[in-house]
């Protein structure tokens, strides 16, 4: 269905809430674990990072639903419900697996090494216990991330597909949008690097670019919300390129991330370089 064209308006409350929500409840989790003493939370009970993760699991579906409600387009209810269910399940799987991984780090687990190469895992008896941790890693890094990030990027693209107006109606991005651009793009950089979502991100970015080219033939152009998303993705892609170029010659991280796509995780960089430096 064609979007209902109206005068574009920048959704400051939506984007500000989305940005603060992501930075506090998602990026803030590893920061909280570094700042707060480990003695405050027993290893057999949820810590501060887990409580932030629980809040993230509850609030993320609500924000995504609000984003779809703001879109001029209307989408099938069944697809929306399935996507929200997938997000809840994916973030819940990630919560359980990531909480165990954080506790492994406290006893010497090194994120820049594979599971079988970690000194903590080589001393396990029987050796088949390593298979259990590989299953845990599969739930966190593969299945959980797919169920979490595929609907997330899909919602962003669906919202973007409705952010078009006639060229005479299009307004430039306001100052508040430019102020939110850097933290928004930096969070997408975090999603790509820490979540290893480059393929999902680049396909979404290409789909957004193709949509812009198609709509321009109809005399339409992205409004201020569409430009905000498009610019945020562009800056995030630039940040990822700088990140990869800076760590291009790191042999240890290359071994951790083999294959054609090499994008090191910030947590792996921390345990490899920064954590060792602080301990010495």
mmCIF file of C-alpha atoms in Angstrom, residues 19 24 30-31 34 46 53 77 82 91 106 109 122 125 129 131 142-143 150 159-160 174 181 185 211 216 231 244 271:
data_model
loop_
_atom_site.group_PDB
_atom_site.id
_atom_site.type_symbol
_atom_site.label_atom_id
_atom_site.label_comp_id
_atom_site.label_asym_id
_atom_site.label_seq_id
_atom_site.Cartn_x
_atom_site.Cartn_y
_atom_site.Cartn_z
ATOM 1 C CA UNK A 19 18.791 6.251 21.770
ATOM 2 C CA UNK A 24 21.593 2.793 29.096
ATOM 3 C CA UNK A 30 29.258 -4.074 30.246
ATOM 4 C CA UNK A 31 30.057 -0.636 31.662
ATOM 5 C CA UNK A 34 33.371 -2.817 34.970
ATOM 6 C CA UNK A 46 21.554 -11.888 38.941
ATOM 7 C CA UNK A 53 19.089 -6.749 30.482
ATOM 8 C CA UNK A 77 -0.744 -7.884 12.571
ATOM 9 C CA UNK A 82 5.650 -12.918 15.268
ATOM 10 C CA UNK A 91 16.808 -11.328 24.031
ATOM 11 C CA UNK A 106 35.536 -13.188 36.149
ATOM 12 C CA UNK A 109 37.799 -16.723 30.524
ATOM 13 C CA UNK A 122 41.157 -27.051 28.873
ATOM 14 C CA UNK A 125 36.735 -32.787 33.418
ATOM 15 C CA UNK A 129 31.981 -30.406 29.087
ATOM 16 C CA UNK A 131 30.628 -29.127 24.115
ATOM 17 C CA UNK A 142 23.961 -17.332 16.735
ATOM 18 C CA UNK A 143 20.366 -18.227 17.564
ATOM 19 C CA UNK A 150 16.554 -9.729 12.360
ATOM 20 C CA UNK A 159 9.678 2.399 9.446
ATOM 21 C CA UNK A 160 12.100 3.913 6.920
ATOM 22 C CA UNK A 174 16.285 19.951 12.650
ATOM 23 C CA UNK A 181 23.070 11.627 14.965
ATOM 24 C CA UNK A 185 25.317 6.092 14.725
ATOM 25 C CA UNK A 211 14.087 2.299 -1.640
ATOM 26 C CA UNK A 216 12.788 9.307 -6.283
ATOM 27 C CA UNK A 231 22.658 9.324 7.879
ATOM 28 C CA UNK A 244 38.478 -2.575 11.177
ATOM 29 C CA UNK A 271 40.162 -8.730 27.274
#
